[in-house]
GROMACS .gro file of N, CA and C in nm:
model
  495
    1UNK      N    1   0.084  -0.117   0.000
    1UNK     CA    2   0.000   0.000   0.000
    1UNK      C    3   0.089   0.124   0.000
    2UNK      N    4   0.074   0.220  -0.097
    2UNK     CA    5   0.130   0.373  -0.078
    2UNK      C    6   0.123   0.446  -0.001
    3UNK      N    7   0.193   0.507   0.022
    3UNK     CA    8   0.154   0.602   0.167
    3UNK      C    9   0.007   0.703   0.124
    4UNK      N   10  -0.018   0.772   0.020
    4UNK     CA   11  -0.179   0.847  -0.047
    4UNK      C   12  -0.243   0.760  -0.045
    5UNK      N   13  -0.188   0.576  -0.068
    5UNK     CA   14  -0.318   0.531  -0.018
    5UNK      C   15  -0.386   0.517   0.127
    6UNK      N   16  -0.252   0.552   0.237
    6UNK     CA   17  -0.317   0.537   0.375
    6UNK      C   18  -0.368   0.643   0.357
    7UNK      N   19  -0.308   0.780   0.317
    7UNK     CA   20  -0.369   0.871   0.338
    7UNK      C   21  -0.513   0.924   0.309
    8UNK      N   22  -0.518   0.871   0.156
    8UNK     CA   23  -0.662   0.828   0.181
    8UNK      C   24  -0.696   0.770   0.237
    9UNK      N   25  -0.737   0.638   0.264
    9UNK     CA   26  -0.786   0.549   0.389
    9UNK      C   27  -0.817   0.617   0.540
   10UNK      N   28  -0.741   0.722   0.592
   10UNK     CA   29  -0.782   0.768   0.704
   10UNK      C   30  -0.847   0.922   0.618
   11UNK      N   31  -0.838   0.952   0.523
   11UNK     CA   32  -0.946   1.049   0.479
   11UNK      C   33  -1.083   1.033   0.455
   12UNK      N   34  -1.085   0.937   0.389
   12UNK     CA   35  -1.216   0.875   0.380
   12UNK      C   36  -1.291   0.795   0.495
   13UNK      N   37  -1.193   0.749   0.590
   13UNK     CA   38  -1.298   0.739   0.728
   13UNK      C   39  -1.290   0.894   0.823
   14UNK      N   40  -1.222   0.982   0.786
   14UNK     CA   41  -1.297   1.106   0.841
   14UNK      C   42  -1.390   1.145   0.770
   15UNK      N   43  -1.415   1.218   0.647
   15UNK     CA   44  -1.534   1.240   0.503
   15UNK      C   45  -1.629   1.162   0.616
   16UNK      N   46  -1.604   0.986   0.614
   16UNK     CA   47  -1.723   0.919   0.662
   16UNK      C   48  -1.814   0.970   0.812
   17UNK      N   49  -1.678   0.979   0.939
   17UNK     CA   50  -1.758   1.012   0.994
   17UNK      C   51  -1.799   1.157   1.029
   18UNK      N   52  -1.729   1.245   0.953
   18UNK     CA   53  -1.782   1.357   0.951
   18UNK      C   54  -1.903   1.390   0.889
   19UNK      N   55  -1.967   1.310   0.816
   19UNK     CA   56  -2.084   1.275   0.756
   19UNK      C   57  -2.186   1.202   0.869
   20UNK      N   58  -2.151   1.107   0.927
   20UNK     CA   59  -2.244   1.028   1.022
   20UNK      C   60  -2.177   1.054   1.148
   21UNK      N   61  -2.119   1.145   1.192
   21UNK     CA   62  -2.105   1.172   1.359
   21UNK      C   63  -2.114   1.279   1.402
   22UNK      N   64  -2.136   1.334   1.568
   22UNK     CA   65  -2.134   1.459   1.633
   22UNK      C   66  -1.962   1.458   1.582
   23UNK      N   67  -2.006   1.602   1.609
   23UNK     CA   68  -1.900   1.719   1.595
   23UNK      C   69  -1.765   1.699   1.613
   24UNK      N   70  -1.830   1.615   1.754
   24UNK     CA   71  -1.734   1.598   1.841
   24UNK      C   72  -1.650   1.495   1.790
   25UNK      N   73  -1.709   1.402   1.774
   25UNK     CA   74  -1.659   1.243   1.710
   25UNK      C   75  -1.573   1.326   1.558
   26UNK      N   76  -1.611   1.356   1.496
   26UNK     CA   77  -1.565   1.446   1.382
   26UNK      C   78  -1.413   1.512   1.413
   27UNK      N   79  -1.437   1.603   1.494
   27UNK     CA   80  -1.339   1.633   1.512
   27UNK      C   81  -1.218   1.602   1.587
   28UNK      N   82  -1.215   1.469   1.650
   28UNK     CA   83  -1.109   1.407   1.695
   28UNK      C   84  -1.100   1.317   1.615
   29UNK      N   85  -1.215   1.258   1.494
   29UNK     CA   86  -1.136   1.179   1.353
   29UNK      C   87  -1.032   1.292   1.302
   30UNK      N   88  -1.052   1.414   1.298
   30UNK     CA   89  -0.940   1.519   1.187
   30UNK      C   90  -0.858   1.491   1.292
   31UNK      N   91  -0.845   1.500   1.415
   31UNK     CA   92  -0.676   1.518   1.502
   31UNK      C   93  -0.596   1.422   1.463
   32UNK      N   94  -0.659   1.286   1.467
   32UNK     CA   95  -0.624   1.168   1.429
   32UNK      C   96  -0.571   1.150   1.302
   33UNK      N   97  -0.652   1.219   1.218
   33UNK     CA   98  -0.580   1.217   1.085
   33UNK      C   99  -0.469   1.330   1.066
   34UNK      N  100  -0.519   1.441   1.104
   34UNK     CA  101  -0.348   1.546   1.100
   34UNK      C  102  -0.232   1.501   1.137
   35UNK      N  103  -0.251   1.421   1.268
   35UNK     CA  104  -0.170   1.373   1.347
   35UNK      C  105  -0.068   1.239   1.263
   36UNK      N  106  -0.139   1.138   1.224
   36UNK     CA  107  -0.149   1.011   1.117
   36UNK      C  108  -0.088   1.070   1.004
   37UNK      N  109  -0.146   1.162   0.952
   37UNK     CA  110  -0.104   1.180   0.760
   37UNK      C  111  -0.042   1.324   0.741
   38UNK      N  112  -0.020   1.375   0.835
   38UNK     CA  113   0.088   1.490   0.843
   38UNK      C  114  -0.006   1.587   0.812
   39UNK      N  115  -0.139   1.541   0.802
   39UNK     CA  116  -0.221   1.660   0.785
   39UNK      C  117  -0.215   1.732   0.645
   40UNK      N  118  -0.239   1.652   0.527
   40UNK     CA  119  -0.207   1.688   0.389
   40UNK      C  120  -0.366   1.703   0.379
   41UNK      N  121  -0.467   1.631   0.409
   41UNK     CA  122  -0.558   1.682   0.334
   41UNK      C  123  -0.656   1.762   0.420
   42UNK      N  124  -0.600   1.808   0.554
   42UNK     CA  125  -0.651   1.913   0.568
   42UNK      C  126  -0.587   2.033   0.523
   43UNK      N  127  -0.435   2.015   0.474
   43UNK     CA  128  -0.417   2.126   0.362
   43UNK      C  129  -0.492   2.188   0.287
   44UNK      N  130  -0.543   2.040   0.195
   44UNK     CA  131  -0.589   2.067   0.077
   44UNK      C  132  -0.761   2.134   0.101
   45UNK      N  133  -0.853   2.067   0.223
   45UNK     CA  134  -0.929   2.188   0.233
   45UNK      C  135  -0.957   2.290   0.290
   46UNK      N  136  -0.847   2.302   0.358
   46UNK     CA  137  -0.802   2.489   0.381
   46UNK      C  138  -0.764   2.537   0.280
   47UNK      N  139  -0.738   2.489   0.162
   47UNK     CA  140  -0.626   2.559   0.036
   47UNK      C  141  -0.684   2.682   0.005
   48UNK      N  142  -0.617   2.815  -0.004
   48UNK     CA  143  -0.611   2.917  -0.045
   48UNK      C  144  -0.722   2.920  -0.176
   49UNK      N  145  -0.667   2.793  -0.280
   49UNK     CA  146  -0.753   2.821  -0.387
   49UNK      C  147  -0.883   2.685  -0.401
   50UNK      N  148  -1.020   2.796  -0.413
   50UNK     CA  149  -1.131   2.666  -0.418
   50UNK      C  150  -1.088   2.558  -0.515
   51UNK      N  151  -1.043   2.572  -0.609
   51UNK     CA  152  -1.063   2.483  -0.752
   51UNK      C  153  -1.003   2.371  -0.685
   52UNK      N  154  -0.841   2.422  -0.622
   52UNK     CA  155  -0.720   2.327  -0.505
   52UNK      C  156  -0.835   2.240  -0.440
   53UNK      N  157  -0.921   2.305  -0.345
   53UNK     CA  158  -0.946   2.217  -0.255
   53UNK      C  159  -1.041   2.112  -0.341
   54UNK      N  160  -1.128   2.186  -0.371
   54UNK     CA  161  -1.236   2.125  -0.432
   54UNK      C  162  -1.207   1.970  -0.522
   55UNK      N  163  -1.085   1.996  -0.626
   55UNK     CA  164  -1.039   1.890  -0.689
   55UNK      C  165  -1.007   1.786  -0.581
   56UNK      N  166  -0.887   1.830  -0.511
   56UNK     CA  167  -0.819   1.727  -0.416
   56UNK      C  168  -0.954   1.638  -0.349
   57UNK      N  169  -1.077   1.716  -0.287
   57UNK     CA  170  -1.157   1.676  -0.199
   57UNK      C  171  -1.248   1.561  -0.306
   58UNK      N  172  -1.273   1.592  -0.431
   58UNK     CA  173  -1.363   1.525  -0.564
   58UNK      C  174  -1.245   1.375  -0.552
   59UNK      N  175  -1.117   1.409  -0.584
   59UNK     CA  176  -0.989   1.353  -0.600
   59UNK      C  177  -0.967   1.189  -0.478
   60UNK      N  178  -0.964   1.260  -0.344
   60UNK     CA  179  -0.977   1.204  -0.212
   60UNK      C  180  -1.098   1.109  -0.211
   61UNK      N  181  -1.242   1.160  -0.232
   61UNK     CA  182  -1.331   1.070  -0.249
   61UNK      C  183  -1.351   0.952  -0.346
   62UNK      N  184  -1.275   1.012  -0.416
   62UNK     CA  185  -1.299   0.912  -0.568
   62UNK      C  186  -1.202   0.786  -0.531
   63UNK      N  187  -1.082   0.811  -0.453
   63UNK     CA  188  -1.011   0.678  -0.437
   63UNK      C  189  -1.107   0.581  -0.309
   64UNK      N  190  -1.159   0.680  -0.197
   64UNK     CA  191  -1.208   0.585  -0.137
   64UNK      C  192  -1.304   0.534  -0.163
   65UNK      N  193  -1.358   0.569  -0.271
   65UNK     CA  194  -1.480   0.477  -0.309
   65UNK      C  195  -1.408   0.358  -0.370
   66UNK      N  196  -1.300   0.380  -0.412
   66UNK     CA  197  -1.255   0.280  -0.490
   66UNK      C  198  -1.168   0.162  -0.414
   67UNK      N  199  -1.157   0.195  -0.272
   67UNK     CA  200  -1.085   0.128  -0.209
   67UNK      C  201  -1.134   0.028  -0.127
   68UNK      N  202  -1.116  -0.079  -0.042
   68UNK     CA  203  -1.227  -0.174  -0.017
   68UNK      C  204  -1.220  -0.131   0.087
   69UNK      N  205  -1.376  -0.052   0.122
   69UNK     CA  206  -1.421   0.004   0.238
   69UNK      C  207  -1.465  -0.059   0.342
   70UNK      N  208  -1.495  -0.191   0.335
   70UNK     CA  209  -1.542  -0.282   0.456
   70UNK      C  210  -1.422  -0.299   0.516
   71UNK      N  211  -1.314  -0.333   0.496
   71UNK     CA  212  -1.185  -0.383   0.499
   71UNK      C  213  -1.144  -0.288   0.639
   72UNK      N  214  -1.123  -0.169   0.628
   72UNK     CA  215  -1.095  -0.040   0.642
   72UNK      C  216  -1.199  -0.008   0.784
   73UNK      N  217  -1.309  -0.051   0.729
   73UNK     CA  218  -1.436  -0.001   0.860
   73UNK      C  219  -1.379  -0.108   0.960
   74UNK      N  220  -1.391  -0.254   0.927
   74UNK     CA  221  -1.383  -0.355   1.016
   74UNK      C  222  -1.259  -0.355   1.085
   75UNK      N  223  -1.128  -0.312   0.992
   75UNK     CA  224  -1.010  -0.265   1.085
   75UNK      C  225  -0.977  -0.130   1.223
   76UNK      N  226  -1.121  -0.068   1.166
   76UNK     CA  227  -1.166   0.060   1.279
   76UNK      C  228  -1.245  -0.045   1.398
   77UNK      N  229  -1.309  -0.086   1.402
   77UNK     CA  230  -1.426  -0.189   1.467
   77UNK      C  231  -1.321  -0.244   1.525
   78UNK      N  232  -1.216  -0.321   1.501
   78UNK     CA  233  -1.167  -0.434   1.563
   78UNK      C  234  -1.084  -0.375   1.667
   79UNK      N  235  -1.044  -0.237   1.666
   79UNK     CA  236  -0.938  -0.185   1.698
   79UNK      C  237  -1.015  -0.187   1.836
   80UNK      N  238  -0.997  -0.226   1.991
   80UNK     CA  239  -1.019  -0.238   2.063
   80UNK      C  240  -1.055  -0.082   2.145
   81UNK      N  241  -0.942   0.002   2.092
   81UNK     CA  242  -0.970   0.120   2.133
   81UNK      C  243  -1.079   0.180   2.091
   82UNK      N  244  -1.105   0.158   2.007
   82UNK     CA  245  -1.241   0.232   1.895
   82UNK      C  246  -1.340   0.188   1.909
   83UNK      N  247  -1.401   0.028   1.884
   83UNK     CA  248  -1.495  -0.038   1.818
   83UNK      C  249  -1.571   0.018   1.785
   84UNK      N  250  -1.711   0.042   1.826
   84UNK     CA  251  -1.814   0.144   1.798
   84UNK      C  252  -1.805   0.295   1.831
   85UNK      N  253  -1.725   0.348   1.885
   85UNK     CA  254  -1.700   0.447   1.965
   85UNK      C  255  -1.711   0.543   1.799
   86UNK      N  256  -1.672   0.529   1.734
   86UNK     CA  257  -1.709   0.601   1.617
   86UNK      C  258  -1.792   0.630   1.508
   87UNK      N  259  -1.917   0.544   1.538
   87UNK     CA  260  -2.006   0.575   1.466
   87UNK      C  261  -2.122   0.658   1.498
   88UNK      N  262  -2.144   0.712   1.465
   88UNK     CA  263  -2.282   0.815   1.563
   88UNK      C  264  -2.387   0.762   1.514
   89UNK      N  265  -2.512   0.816   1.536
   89UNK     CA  266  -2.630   0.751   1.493
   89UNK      C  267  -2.663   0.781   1.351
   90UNK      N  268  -2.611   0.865   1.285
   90UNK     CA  269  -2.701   0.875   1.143
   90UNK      C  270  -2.608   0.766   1.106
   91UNK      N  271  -2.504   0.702   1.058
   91UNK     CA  272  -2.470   0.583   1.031
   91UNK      C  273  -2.528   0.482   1.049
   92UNK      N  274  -2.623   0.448   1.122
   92UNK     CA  275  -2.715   0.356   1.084
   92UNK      C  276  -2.658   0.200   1.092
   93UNK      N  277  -2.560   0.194   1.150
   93UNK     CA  278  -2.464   0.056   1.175
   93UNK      C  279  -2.479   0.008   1.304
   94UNK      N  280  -2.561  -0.123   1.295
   94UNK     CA  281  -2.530  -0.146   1.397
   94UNK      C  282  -2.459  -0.295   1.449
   95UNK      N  283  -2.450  -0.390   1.521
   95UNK     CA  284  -2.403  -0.452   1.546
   95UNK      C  285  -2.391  -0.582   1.481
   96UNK      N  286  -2.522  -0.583   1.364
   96UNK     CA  287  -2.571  -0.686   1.276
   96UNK      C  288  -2.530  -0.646   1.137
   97UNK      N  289  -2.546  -0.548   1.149
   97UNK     CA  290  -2.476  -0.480   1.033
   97UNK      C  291  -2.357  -0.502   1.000
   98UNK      N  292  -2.262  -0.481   1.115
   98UNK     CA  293  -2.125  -0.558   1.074
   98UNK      C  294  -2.070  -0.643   1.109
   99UNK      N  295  -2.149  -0.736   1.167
   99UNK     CA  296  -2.165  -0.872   1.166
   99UNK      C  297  -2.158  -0.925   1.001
  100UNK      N  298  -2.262  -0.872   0.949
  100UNK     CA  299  -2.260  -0.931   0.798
  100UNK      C  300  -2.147  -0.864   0.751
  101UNK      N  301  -2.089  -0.759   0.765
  101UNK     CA  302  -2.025  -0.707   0.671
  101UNK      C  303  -1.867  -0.805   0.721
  102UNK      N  304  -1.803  -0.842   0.808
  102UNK     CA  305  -1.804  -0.916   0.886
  102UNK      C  306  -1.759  -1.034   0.794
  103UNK      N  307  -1.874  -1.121   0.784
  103UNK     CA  308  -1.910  -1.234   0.738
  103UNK      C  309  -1.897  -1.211   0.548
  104UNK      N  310  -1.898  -1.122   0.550
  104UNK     CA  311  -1.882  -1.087   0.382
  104UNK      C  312  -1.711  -1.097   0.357
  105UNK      N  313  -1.687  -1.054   0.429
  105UNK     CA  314  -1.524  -1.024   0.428
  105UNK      C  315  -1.491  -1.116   0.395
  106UNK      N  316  -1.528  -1.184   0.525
  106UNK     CA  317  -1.420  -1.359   0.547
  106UNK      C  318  -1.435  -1.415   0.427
  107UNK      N  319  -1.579  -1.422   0.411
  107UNK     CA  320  -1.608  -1.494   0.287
  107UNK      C  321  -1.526  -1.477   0.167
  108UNK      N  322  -1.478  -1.349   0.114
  108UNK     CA  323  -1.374  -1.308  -0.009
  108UNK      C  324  -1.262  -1.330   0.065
  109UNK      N  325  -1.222  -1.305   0.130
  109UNK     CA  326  -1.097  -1.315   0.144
  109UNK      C  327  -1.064  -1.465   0.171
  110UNK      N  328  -1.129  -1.544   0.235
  110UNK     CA  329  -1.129  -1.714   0.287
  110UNK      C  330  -1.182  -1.789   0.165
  111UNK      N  331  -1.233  -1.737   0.019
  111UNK     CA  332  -1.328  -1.797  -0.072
  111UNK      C  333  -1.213  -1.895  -0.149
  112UNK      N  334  -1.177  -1.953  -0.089
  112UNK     CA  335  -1.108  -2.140  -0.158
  112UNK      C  336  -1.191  -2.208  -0.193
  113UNK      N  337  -1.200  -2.286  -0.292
  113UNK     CA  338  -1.223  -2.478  -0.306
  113UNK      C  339  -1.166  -2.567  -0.286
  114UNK      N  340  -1.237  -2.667  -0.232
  114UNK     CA  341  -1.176  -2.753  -0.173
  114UNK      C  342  -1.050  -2.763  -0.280
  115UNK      N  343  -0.941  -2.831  -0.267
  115UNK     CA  344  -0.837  -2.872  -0.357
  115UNK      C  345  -0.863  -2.903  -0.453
  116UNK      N  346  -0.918  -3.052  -0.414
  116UNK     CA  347  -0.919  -3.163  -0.539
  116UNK      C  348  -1.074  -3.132  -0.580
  117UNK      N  349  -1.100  -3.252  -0.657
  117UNK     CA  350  -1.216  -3.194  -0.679
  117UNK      C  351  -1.308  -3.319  -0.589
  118UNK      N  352  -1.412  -3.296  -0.551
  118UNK     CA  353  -1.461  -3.394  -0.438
  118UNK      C  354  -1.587  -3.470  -0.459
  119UNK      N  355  -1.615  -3.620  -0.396
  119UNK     CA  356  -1.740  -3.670  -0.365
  119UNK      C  357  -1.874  -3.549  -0.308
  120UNK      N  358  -1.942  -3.577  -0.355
  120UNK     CA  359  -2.063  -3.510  -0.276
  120UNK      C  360  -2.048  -3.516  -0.144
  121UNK      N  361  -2.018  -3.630  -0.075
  121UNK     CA  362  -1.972  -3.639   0.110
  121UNK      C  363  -1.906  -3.570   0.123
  122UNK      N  364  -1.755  -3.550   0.070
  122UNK     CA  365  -1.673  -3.466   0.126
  122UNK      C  366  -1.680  -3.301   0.093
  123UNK      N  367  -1.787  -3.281  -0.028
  123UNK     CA  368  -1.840  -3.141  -0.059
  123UNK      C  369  -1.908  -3.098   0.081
  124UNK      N  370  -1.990  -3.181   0.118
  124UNK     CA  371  -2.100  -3.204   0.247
  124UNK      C  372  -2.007  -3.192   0.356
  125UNK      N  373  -1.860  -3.243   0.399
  125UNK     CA  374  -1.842  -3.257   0.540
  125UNK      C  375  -1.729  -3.066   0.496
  126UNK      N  376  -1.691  -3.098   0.359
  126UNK     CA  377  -1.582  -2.949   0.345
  126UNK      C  378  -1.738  -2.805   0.380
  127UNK      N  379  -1.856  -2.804   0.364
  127UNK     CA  380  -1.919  -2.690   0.366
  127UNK      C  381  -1.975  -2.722   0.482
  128UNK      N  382  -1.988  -2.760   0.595
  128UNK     CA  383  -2.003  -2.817   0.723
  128UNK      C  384  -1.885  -2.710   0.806
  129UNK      N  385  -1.776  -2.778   0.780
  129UNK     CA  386  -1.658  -2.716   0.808
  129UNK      C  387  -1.642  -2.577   0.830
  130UNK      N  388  -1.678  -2.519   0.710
  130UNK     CA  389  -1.661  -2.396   0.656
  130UNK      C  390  -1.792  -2.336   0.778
  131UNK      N  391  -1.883  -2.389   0.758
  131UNK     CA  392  -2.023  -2.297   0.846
  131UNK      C  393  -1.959  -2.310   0.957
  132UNK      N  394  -1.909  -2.405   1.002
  132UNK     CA  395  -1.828  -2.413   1.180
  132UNK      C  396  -1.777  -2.286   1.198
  133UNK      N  397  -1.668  -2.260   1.119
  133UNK     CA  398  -1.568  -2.161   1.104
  133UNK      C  399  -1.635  -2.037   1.169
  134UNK      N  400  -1.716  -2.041   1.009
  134UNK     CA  401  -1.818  -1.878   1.035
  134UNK      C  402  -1.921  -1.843   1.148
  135UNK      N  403  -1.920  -1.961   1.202
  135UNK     CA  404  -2.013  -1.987   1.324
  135UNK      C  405  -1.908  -1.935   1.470
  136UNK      N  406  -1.841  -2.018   1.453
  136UNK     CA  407  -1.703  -1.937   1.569
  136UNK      C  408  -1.680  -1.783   1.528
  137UNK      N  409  -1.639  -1.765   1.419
  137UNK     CA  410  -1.640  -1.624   1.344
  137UNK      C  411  -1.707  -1.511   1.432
  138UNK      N  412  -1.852  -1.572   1.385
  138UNK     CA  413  -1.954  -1.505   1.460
  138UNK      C  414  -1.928  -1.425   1.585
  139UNK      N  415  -1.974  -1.597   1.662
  139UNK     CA  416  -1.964  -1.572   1.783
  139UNK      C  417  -1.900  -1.540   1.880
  140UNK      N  418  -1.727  -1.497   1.838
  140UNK     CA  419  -1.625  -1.440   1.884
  140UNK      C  420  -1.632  -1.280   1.867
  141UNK      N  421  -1.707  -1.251   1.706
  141UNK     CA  422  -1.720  -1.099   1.701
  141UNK      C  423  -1.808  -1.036   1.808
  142UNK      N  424  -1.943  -1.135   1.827
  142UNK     CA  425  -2.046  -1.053   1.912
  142UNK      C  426  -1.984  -1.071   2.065
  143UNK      N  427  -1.878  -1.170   2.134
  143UNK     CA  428  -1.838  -1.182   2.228
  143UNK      C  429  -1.752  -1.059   2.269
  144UNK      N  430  -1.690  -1.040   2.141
  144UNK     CA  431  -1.563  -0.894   2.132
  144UNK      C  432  -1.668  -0.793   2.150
  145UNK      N  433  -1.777  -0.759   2.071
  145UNK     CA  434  -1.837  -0.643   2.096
  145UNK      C  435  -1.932  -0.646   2.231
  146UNK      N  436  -1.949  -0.778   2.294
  146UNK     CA  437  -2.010  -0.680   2.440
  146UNK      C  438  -1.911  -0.728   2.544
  147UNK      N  439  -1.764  -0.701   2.524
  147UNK     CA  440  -1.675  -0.758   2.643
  147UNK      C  441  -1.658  -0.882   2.682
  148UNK      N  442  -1.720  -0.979   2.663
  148UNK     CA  443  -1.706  -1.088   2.714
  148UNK      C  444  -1.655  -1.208   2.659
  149UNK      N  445  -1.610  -1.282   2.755
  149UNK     CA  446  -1.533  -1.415   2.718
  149UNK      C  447  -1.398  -1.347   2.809
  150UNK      N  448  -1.317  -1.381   2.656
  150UNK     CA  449  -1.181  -1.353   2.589
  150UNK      C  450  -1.166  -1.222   2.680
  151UNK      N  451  -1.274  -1.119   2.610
  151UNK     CA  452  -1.242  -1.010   2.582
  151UNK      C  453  -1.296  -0.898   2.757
  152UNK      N  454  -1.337  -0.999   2.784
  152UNK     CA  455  -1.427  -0.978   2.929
  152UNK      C  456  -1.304  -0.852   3.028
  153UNK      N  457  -1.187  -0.864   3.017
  153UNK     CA  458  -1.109  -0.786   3.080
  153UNK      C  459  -1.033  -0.671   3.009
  154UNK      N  460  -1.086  -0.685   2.918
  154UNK     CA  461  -1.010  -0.583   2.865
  154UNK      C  462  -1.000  -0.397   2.898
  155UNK      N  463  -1.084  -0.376   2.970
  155UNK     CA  464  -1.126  -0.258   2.953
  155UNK      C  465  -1.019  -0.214   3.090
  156UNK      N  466  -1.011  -0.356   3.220
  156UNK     CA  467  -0.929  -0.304   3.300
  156UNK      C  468  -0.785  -0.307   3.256
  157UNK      N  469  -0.758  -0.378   3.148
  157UNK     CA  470  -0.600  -0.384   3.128
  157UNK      C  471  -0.580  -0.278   2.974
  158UNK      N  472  -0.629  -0.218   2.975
  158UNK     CA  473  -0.630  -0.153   2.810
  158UNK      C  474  -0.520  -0.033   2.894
  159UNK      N  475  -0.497   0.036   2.988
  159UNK     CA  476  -0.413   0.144   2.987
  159UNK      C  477  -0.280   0.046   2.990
  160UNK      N  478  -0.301  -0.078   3.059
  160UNK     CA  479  -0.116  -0.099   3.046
  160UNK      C  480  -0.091  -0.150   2.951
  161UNK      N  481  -0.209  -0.228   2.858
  161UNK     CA  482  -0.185  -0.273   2.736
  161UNK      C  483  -0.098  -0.145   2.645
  162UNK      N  484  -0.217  -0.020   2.619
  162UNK     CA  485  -0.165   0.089   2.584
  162UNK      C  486   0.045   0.129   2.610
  163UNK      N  487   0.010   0.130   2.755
  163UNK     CA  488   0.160   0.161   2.797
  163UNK      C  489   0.268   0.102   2.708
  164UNK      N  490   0.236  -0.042   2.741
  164UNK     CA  491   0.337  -0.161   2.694
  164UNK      C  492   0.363  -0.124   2.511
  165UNK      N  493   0.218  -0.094   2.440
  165UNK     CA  494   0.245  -0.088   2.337
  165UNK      C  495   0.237   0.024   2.260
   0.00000   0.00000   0.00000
């Protein structure tokens, strides 16, 4: 990945939630990104000249549409520090929502055939398999999103986690 492409990537999840969040949420996505991308494309829409900003901003959007945006959201989500903490309500996302989106992922990115080519049984025990998977999948994401299990302590060890890392 290029560095304009991170830079897009954290532009286009500000655009995003500056679109679907308070103010507030908004404006600690831009710190994050000034901070992250040296702050180039809030250059570009402060720029002196409209046509400047305007292009760059037409420019900026056009890659993140083009970039795989689930990818990108679910790497915001997973981030322990974040998970939901960034979506406000006009986003309209909620926990099922990226659950599937989620489950869409795995699916392209995990989308193999079996090797060889197979009996109907072993088509039957290989897509068995596969639902297991997505079934753990699952139920590890919704465990991560309300604390528990695994994830049940995290909230008391997240500053030394932080520290350490």
């Amino acid at each position: 990945m290029c560095p304009d492409q991170v830079l897009l990537t954290f532009t286009g999840i500000f655009l995003y939630f500056q679109k679907h969040s308070s103010p507030a949420v908004a404006t600690g996505m831009a710190k994050r990104i000034e901070k992250r991308c040296t702050g180039i494309f809030l250059y570009f829409q402060k720029h002196s000249s409209p046509a400047v900003a305007t292009g760059m901003a037409k420019r900026i959007e056009k890659r993140w549409k083009a970039l795989d945006q689930p990818m990108f959201v679910l790497a915001l989500v997973l981030n322990p520090f974040e998970r939901l903490s960034r979506f406000g309500d006009k986003a309209a996302v909620s926990q099922f929502t990226l659950h599937t989106i989620l489950l869409e992922t795995y699916r392209r990115v995990r989308s193999r055939p079996p090797k060889n080519s197979c009996s109907p049984d072993e088509q039957a025990t290989y897509d068995k398999e596969k639902e297991k998977k997505e079934r753990s999948i699952s139920e590890a994401f919704f465990s991560y999103l309300a604390g528990k299990g695994a994830f049940a302590d995290w909230e008391q060890n997240k500053a030394a986690f932080e520290h350490v890392n």
